[in-house]
Each structure stands twice: as structure tokens, then as C-alpha cells.
Coordinates of C-alpha atoms and ligand atoms in Angstrom, one line a residue:
X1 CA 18.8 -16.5 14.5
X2 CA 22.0 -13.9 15.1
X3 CA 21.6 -10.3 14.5
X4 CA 22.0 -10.4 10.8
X5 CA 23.4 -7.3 9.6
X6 CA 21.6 -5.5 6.7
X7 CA 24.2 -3.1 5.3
X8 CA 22.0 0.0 4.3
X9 CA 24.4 2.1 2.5
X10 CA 24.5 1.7 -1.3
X11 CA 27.5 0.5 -3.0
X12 CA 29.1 2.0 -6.0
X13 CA 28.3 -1.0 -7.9
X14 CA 24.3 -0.7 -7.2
X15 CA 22.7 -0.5 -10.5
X16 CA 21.8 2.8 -10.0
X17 CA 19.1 2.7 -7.9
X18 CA 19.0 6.3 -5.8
X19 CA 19.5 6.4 -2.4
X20 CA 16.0 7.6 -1.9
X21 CA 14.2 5.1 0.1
X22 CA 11.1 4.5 1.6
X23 CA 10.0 3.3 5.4
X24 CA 7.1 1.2 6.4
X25 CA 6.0 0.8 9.5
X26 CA 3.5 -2.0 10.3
X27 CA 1.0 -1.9 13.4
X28 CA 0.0 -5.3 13.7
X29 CA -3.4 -4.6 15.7
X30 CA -7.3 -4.2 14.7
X31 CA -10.1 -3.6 16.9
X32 CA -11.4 -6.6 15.2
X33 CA -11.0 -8.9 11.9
X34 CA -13.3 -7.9 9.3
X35 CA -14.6 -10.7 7.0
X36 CA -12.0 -10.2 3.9
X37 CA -8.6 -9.7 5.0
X38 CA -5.9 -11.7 5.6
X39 CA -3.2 -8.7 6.4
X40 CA -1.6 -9.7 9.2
X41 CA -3.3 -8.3 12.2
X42 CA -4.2 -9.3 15.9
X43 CA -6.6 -7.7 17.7
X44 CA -4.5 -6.5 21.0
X45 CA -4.2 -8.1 24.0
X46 CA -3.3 -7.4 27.5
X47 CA 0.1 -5.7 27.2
X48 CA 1.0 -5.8 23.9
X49 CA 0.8 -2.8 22.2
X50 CA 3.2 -1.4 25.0
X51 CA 5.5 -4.2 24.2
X52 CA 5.1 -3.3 20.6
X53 CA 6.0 0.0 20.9
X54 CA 9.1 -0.5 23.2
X55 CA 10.2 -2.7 20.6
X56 CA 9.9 -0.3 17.2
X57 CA 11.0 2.3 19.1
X58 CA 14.4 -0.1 20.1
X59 CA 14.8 -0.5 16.0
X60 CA 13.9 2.9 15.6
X61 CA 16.9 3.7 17.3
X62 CA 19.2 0.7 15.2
X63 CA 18.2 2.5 12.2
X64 CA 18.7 6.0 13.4
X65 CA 21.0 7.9 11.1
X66 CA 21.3 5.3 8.8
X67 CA 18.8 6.4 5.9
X68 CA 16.9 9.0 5.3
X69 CA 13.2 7.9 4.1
X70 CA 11.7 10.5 1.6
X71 CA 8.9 9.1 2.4
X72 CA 6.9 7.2 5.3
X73 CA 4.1 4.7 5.5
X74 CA 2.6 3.7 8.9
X75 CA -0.1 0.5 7.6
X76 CA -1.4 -2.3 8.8
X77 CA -3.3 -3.8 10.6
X78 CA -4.4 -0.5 11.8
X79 CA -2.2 2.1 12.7
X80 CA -5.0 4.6 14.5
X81 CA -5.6 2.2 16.9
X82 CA -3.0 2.6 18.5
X83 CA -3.6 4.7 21.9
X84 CA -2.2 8.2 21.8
X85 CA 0.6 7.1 24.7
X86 CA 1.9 5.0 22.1
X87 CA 1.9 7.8 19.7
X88 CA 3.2 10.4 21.6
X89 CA 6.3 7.7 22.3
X90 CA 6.5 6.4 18.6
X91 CA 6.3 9.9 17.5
X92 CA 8.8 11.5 20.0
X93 CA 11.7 8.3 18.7
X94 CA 11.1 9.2 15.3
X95 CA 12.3 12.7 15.5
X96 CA 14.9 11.7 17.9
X97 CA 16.4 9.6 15.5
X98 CA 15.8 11.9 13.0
X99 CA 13.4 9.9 10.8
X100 CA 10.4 12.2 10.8
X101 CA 11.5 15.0 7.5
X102 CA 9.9 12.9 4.9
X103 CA 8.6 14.5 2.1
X104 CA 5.8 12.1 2.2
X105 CA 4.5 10.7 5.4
X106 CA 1.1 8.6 5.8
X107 CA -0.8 7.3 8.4
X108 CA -3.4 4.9 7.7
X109 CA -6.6 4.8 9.7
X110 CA -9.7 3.2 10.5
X111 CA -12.5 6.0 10.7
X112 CA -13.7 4.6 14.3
X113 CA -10.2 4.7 16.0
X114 CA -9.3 8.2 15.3
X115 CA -9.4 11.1 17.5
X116 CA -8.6 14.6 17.5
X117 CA -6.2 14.3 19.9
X118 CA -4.2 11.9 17.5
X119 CA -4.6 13.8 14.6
X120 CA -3.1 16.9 16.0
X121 CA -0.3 14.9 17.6
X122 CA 0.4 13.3 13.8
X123 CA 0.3 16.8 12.3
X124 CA 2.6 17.9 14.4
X125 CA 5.2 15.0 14.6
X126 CA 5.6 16.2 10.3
X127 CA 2.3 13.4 9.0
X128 CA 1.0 14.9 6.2
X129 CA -1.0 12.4 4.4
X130 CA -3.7 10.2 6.1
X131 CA -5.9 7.2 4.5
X132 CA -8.9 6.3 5.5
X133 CA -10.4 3.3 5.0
X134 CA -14.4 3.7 3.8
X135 CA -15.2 1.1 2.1
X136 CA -18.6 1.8 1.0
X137 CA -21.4 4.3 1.8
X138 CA -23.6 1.6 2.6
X139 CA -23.8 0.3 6.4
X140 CA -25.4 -3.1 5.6
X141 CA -22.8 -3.9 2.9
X142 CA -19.9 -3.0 5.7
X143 CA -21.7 -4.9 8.2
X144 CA -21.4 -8.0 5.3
X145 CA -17.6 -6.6 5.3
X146 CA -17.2 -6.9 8.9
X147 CA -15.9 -3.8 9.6
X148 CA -16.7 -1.4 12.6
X149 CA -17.2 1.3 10.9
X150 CA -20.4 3.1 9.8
X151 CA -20.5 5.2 6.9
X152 CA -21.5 8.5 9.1
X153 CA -18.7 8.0 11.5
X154 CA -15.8 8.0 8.2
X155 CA -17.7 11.6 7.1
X156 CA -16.8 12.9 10.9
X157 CA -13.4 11.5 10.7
X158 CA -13.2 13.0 7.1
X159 CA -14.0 16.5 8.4
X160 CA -11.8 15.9 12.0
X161 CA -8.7 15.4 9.6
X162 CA -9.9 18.4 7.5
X163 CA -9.8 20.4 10.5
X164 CA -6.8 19.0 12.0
X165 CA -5.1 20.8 9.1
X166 CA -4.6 17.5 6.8
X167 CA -4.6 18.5 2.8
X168 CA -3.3 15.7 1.4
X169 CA -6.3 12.8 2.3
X170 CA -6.8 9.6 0.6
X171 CA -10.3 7.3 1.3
X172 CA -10.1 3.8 0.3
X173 CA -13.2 2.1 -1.6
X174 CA -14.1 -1.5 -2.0
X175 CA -16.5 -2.9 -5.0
X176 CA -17.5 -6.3 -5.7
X177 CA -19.0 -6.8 -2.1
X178 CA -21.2 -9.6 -2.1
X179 CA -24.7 -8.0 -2.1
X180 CA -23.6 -4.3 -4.0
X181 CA -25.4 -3.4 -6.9
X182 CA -24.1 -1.0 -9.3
X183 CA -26.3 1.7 -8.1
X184 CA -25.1 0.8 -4.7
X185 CA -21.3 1.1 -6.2
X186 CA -22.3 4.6 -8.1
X187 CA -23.8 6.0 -4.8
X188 CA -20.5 5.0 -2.9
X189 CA -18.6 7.2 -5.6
X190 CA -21.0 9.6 -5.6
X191 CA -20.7 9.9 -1.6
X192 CA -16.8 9.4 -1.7
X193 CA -16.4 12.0 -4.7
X194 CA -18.6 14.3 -2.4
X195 CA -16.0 14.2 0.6
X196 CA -13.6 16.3 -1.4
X197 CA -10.6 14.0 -1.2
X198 CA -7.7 14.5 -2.8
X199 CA -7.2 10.5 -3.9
X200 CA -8.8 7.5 -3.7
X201 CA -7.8 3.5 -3.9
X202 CA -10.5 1.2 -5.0
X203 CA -10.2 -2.5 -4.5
X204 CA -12.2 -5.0 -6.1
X205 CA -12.9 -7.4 -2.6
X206 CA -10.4 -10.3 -3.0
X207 CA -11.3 -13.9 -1.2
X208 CA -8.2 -14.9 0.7
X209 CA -8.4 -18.6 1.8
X210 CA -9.1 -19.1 5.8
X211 CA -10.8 -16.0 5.7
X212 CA -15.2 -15.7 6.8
X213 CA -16.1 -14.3 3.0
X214 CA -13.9 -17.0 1.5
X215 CA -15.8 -19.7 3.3
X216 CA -19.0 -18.2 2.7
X217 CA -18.2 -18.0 -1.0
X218 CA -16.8 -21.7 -0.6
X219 CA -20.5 -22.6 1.3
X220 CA -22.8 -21.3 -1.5
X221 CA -23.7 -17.9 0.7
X222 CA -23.9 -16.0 -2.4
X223 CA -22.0 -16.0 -5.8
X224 CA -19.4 -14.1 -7.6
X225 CA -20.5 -11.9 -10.8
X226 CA -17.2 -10.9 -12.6
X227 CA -19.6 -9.3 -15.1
X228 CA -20.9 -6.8 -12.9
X229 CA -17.4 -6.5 -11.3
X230 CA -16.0 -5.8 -14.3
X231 CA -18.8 -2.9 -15.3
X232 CA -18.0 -1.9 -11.3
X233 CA -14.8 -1.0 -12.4
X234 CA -15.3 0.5 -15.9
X235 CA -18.4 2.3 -14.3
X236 CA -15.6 3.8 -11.4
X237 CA -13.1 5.0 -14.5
X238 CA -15.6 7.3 -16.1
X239 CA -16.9 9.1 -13.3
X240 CA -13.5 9.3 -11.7
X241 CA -12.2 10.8 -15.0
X242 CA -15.4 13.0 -15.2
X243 CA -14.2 15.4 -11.9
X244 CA -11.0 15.9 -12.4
X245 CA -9.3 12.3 -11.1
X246 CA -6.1 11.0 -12.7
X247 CA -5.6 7.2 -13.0
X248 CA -2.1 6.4 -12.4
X249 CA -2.2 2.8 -11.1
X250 CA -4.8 -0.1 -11.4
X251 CA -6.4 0.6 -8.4
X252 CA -5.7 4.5 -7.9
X253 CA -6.4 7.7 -8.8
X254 CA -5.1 11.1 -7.9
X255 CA -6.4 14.5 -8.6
X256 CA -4.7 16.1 -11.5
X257 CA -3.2 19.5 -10.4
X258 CA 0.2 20.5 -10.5
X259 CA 1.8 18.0 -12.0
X260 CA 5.2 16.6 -10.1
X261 CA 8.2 16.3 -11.8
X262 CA 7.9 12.6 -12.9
X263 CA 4.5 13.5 -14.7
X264 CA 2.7 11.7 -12.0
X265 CA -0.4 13.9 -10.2
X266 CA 0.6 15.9 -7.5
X267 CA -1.4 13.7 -4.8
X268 CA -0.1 10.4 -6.1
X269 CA 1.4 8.5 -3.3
X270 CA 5.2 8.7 -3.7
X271 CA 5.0 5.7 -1.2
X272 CA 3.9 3.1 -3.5
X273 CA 5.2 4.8 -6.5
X274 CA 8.6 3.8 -4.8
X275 CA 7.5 -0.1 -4.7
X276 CA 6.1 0.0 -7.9
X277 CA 8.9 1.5 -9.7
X278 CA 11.6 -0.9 -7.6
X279 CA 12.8 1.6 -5.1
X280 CA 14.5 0.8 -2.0
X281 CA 12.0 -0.2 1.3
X282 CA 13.1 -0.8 5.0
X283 CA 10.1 -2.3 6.7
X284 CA 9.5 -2.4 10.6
X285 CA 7.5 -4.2 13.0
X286 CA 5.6 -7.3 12.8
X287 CA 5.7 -9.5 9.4
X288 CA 6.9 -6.1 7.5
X289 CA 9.4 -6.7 4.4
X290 CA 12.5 -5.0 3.0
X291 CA 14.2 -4.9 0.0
X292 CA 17.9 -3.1 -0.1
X293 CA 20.3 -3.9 -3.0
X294 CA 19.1 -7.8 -3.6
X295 CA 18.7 -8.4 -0.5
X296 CA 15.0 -8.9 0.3
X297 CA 13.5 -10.0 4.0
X298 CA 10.6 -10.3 5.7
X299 CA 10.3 -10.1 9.8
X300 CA 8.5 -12.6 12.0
X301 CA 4.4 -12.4 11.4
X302 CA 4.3 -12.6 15.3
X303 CA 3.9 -9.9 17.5
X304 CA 5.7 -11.8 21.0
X305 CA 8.0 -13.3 18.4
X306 CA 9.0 -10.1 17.0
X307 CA 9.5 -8.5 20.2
X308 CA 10.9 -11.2 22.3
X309 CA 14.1 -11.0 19.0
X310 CA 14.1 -7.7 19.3
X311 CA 14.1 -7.0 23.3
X312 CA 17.2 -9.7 23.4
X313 CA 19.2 -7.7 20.6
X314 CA 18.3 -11.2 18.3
X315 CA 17.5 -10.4 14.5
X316 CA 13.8 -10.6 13.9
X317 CA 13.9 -11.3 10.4
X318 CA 11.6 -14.6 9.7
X319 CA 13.0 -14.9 6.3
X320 CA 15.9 -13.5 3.5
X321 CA 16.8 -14.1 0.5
X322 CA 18.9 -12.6 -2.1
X323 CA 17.2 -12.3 -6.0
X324 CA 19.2 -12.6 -8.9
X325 CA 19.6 -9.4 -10.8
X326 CA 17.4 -10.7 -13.5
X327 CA 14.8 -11.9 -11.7
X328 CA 14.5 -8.6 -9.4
X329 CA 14.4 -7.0 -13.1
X330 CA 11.7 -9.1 -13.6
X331 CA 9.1 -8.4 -10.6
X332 CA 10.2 -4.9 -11.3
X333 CA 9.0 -5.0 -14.8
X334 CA 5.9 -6.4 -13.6
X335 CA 5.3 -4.0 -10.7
X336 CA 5.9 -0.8 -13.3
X337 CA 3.6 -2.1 -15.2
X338 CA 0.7 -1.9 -12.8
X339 CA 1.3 2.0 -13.3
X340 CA -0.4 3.9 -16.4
X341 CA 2.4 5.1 -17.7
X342 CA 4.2 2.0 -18.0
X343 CA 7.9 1.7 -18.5
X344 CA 10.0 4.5 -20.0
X345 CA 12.7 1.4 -21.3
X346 CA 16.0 4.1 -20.3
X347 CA 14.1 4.9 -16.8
X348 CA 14.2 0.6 -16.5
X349 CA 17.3 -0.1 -17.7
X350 CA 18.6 2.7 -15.6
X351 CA 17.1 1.1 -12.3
X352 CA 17.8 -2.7 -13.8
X353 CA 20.2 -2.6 -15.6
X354 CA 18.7 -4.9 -18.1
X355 CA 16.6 -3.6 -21.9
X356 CA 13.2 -4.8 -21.4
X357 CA 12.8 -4.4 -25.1
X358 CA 15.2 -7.0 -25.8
X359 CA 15.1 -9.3 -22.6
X360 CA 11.7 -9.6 -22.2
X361 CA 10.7 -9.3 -26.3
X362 CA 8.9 -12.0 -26.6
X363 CA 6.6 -11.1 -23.7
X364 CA 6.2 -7.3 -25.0
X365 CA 4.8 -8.7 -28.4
X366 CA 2.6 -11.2 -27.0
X367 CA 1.0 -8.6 -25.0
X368 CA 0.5 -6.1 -28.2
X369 CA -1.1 -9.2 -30.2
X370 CA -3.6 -9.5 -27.3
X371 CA -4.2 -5.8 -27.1
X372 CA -3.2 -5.5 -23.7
X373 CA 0.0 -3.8 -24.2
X374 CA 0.3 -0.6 -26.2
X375 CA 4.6 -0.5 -27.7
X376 CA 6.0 2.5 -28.8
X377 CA 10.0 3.4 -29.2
X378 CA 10.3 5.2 -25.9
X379 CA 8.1 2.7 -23.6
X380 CA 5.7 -0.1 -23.2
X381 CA 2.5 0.2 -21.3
X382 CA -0.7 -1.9 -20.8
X383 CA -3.6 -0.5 -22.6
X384 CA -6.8 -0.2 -20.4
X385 CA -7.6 -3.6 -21.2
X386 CA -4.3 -4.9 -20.1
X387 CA -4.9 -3.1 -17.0
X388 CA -7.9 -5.4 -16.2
X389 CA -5.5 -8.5 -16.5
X390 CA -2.5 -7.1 -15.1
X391 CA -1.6 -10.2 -12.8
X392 CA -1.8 -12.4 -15.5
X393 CA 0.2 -10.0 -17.8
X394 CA 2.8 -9.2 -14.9
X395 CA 3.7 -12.9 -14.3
X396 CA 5.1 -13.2 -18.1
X397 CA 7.9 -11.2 -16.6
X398 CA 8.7 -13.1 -13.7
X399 CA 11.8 -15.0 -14.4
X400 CA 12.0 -18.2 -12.1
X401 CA 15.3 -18.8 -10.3
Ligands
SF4_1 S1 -8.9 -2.9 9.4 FE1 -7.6 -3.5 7.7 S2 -5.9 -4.7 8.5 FE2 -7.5 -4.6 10.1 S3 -8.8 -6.5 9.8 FE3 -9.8 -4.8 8.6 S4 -8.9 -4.9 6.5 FE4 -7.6 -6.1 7.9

């Protein structure tokens, strides 16, 4: 595929979407699978994650000057994996080209691959957010998980960051494991709560076909309880709320102090606010998407692949395609309302360019009959129960093309 040229400045005629954009960055490598996840990851071979780095640092430079992120995400896969060398190069390009002075910029990270040579060198390169994926307190139920982790070794990585100067740290829970009771899940909080963080994310365990819990689920290993999931999470809202936690999205929760300008907790992740409320994204590295001004594309879930397009000056987008202005309104709508605070309808028509009260009517009132949307003048939101079926309420506003 030639070099396709993604045209990064916004028009005049842009719906009014700010220039305000965010950057992702994926790191494509694991020390090893765990049992859940089907994120695109490899675990590293040979001399790949040089070849990886060569090659982000090569559209590092494409995109130099072009944007300026206000804020940063470096996911994955896992990103602390990585071996300082490759930091210290990665790092070094992104102050070069003048990409490192967001006002947000995260680093996500596996609690066994960090060190405190890496932390410094993120602290100093501008990081100022890290997440940390814990899971769960309990080393048997990550063992179940698959992840490499113990629960002792995220405390020592909680406390390197701390000292590494890091005051902004998130740690990312999981409930619904097979085999977690709730006292299990109430310890976890009880442990997490006691780490001092200033956010948390807290997934209910999906099961993603091709993936080892899938096909134990699929072979009988155990069964699902969306009962006790479903008190899990209720269970997780009240003692969250009891300590001082703000839920501003399904799955995550900020402390409350200092509210920002847009009402949101201080510690809320800017990052995925951006997705969530439609914002701009430029994506880099393996199987990472973008989404400028309609024009949404995804580059190839292959590490070689990626860098083989990218070391012969090739394009190494896998896939584009351009979204009618109706039906990007429409995932829009149905990414806000993943938020608490819903949609202020001028704040989405602004963005859209389209009245959610009178496109998507129909929808809003079928929502309030079900009690899982609460409709005042000024906005729509989904009421707590909503929350609990937000896919299904978020696909009412997807408009087919
Ligand atoms: S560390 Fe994260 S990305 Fe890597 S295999 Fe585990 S869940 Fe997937």
C-alpha cells in the first residue's frame, strides 16, 4: 500500500472539534500471554523490540511538528517491558520531535517489568502518570489470570513509583475472576484502597474467543455467576464512594479533589476522556488506530509487518475508512454516554454537529421508559442502572452505514 497521506491539520469546515489531540503509543510485547486477553501482544523475540523501536522512532519523526498531543498514552501490550535502551531512545525522539510537553502523559506497566532505573528515566522524559496493572490481591486468583505478577511485587512497584516522584498513579482491578468470592473482591479493594492511589479502573474479566479462560469457560472448568458479578460491582461503588472516589466512567473512578474545569475529578484520565467525548487520536506502532476529521485507520496487527512498511517508507495502515458524519455522531453519542455525566446536548452538537435530542429521540425516551436514562433540558445521562447495560444502551445510537 503507498504512503497514504493523513492530513493532520484541521480544516475550517471541521465541526468544531478542537485541535487538542491525543497520542497513543502501542508496545506490542508481554513477557507472556495471560489467560484473558486478546490485546494484541507478542511476547518478544530475538531482535524485535530493537526493530520496534527504530521503527516508532522513524514515525516519531513523520509526525514531528505536526500536532501537539495534550496528552500521551503509552499501552499495550505492555509498555514497561520494554528494556531501558529502548527507553532512553524512545524517550530521547520524543523530545526531539518535540512531542513530550503533554499535559497528560501515561505509561502503563506491568508491576514485574518495572525498575527504578525506568521510572526515573520516565519522570524525567515529562511521564507523569503511570498505571499499573494489579488485578487482584490474591496470588492464586492471578495465577488463574495468568499473569506474572504477585500481589507483593505490585505493592513494591507501587511504592518505587511513589518514590520516583509519580503523584498522579492509577492501579487497575479485575472482578468476576473465575474462583473470586466477594470477600475475596472486598479484600482486593480493601488492599488497592490501602495503596493510596489516586484512581483506579476496574474491569469485570471479559471472555474473548481463542483465548485459555474462554475455552475453559467453553469446557465446563467452572461457570459464570452474573449475580455475584453484578453485586461485585455494586459492592465496588459503595466502598469506592465511601473514601472519597468519584465515579466518572463505567469502569473508573477518580479521587475527587480540585475539580478541573470540565467538572471532571482532578485525576480523571484526560486520555480517555478524549476518546470518550470524540476527540481527535493519532495512534502509533503495531495494530494502533486513529481517528482525524472522519478519517478513521488502524495500522497492521503485526510487528515485522509494521516495521518492514515502515523501514521502506510504505504506509503501515492495515485498514481506513472514512464515517459519515452521522454515524461518527453516533458512536460518539454512545461513547459519552459511558461517562456519568452524560451528554450536555450543546457540548454534543458543538462536537457533532447534530441535536441528540431530536436525532436520536426515539432512543432517548426508550431509555427513560426503561429507567436507564435519566432526561433533563440541558442533558441526557444513564442512570446507575443504565450504566450496568451500557453496551446494550450505546448500540441504539449506532447508526449503520
Ligand atoms: S499484560 Fe496486558 S496486554 Fe499483556 S497479555 Fe496481559 S492483559 Fe494482555
Amino acid at each position: 500500500m503507498p504512503c497514504v497521506n493523513l492530513s493532520l491539520e484541521p480544516s475550517p469546515a471541521s465541526v468544531g472539534l478542537e485541535p487538542a489531540v491525543s497520542l497513543y503509543i502501542h508496545v506490542p510485547f508481554c513477557a507472556s500471554k495471560c489467560h484473558y486477553c486478546a490485546f494484541f501482544s507478542e511476547i518478544p523475540k530475538d531482535q524485535w523490540p530493537d526493530r520496534y523501536a527504530k521503527a516508532l522512532i522513524l514515525e516519531l519523526e513523520q509526525l514531528s511538528g505536526q500536532i501537539k498531543p495534550r496528552t500521551i498514552f503509552f499501552g499495550g501490550g505492555t509498555p514497561s517491558v520494554l528494556a531501558e535502551v529502548h527507553w532512553r531512545q524512545i524517550l530521547s525522539a520524543m523530545e526531539r520531535c518535540q512531542l513530550h510537553q503533554a499535559q497528560e502523559w501515561t505509561v502503563e506497566c506491568n508491576p514485574a517489568s518495572v525498575s527504578s532505573e525506568k521510572a526515573r528515566l520516565w519522570k524525567e522524559a515529562g511521564v507523569n502518570r503511570i498505571s499499573m496493572g494489579m488485578q487482584t490481591q490474591d496470588d492464586v486468583l492471578l495465577g488463574h489470570l495468568g499473569r506474572i505478577h504477585s500481589y507483593g511485587r505490585a505493592r513494591e512497584c507501587h511504592d518505587l513509583l511513589r518514590r520516583a516522584g509519580f503523584q498522579n498513579l492509577n492501579v487497575d482491578l479485575m472482578f468476576g475472576i473465575p474462583g473470586q468470592t466477594l470477600e475475596d473482591w472486598d479484600r482486593c479493594i480493601s488492599e488497592a484502597l490501602a495503596l493510596g492511589s489516586e484512581h483506579l479502573s476496574c474491569y469485570e474479566v471479559t471472555y474473548e474467543e481463542d483465548t485459555p479462560l474462554y475455552n475453559q469457560l467453553q469446557a465446563g472448568r467452572f461457570a459464570m455467576d452474573e449475580d455475584l458479578v453484578c453485586r461485585m460491582y455494586e459492592h465496588l461503588l459503595e466502598r469506592v464512594r465511601e473514601v472519597g472516589f468519584r465515579q466518572y466512567e463505567i469502569s473508573n473512578f477518580a479521587k475527587n479533589q480540585d475539580p478541573a474545569p470540565e467538572g471532571l475529578p482532578s485525576t480523571a484520565c484526560m486520555h480517555n476522556v478524549n476518546y470518550w467525548r470524540g476527540g481527535y487520536y493519532i495512534g502509533l506502532g503495531p495494530s494502533a488506530s486513529s481517528y482525524w476529521e472522519g478519517l478513521r485507520t488502524t495500522r497492521w496487527p503485526d510487528v515485522a509487518k509494521y516495521c518492514e512498511c515502515v523501514e521502506r517508507g510504505l504506509s503501515p495502515l492495515a485498514e481506513q475508512d472514512r464515517l459519515s458524519p452521522l454515524a461518527r455522531a453516533g458512536e460518539i453519542a454512545a461513547f459519552g454516554l459511558r461517562m456519568t455525566e452524560g451528554w450536555d446536548f450543546n457540548e454534543f452538537a458543538r462536537i457533532t454537529g447534530f441535536d441528540l435530542r431530536t436525532e436520536w429521540a426515539v432512543e432517548l425516551k426508550e431509555l427513560v421508559l426503561l429507567e436507564w436514562g435519566c432526561l433533563t433540558d440541558e442533558r441526557f445521562c444513564l442512570t446507575a442502572q443504565g450504566l450496568r447495560f451500557a453496551d446494550a444502551a450505546a448500540e441504539k445510537f449506532l447508526r449503520l452505514e
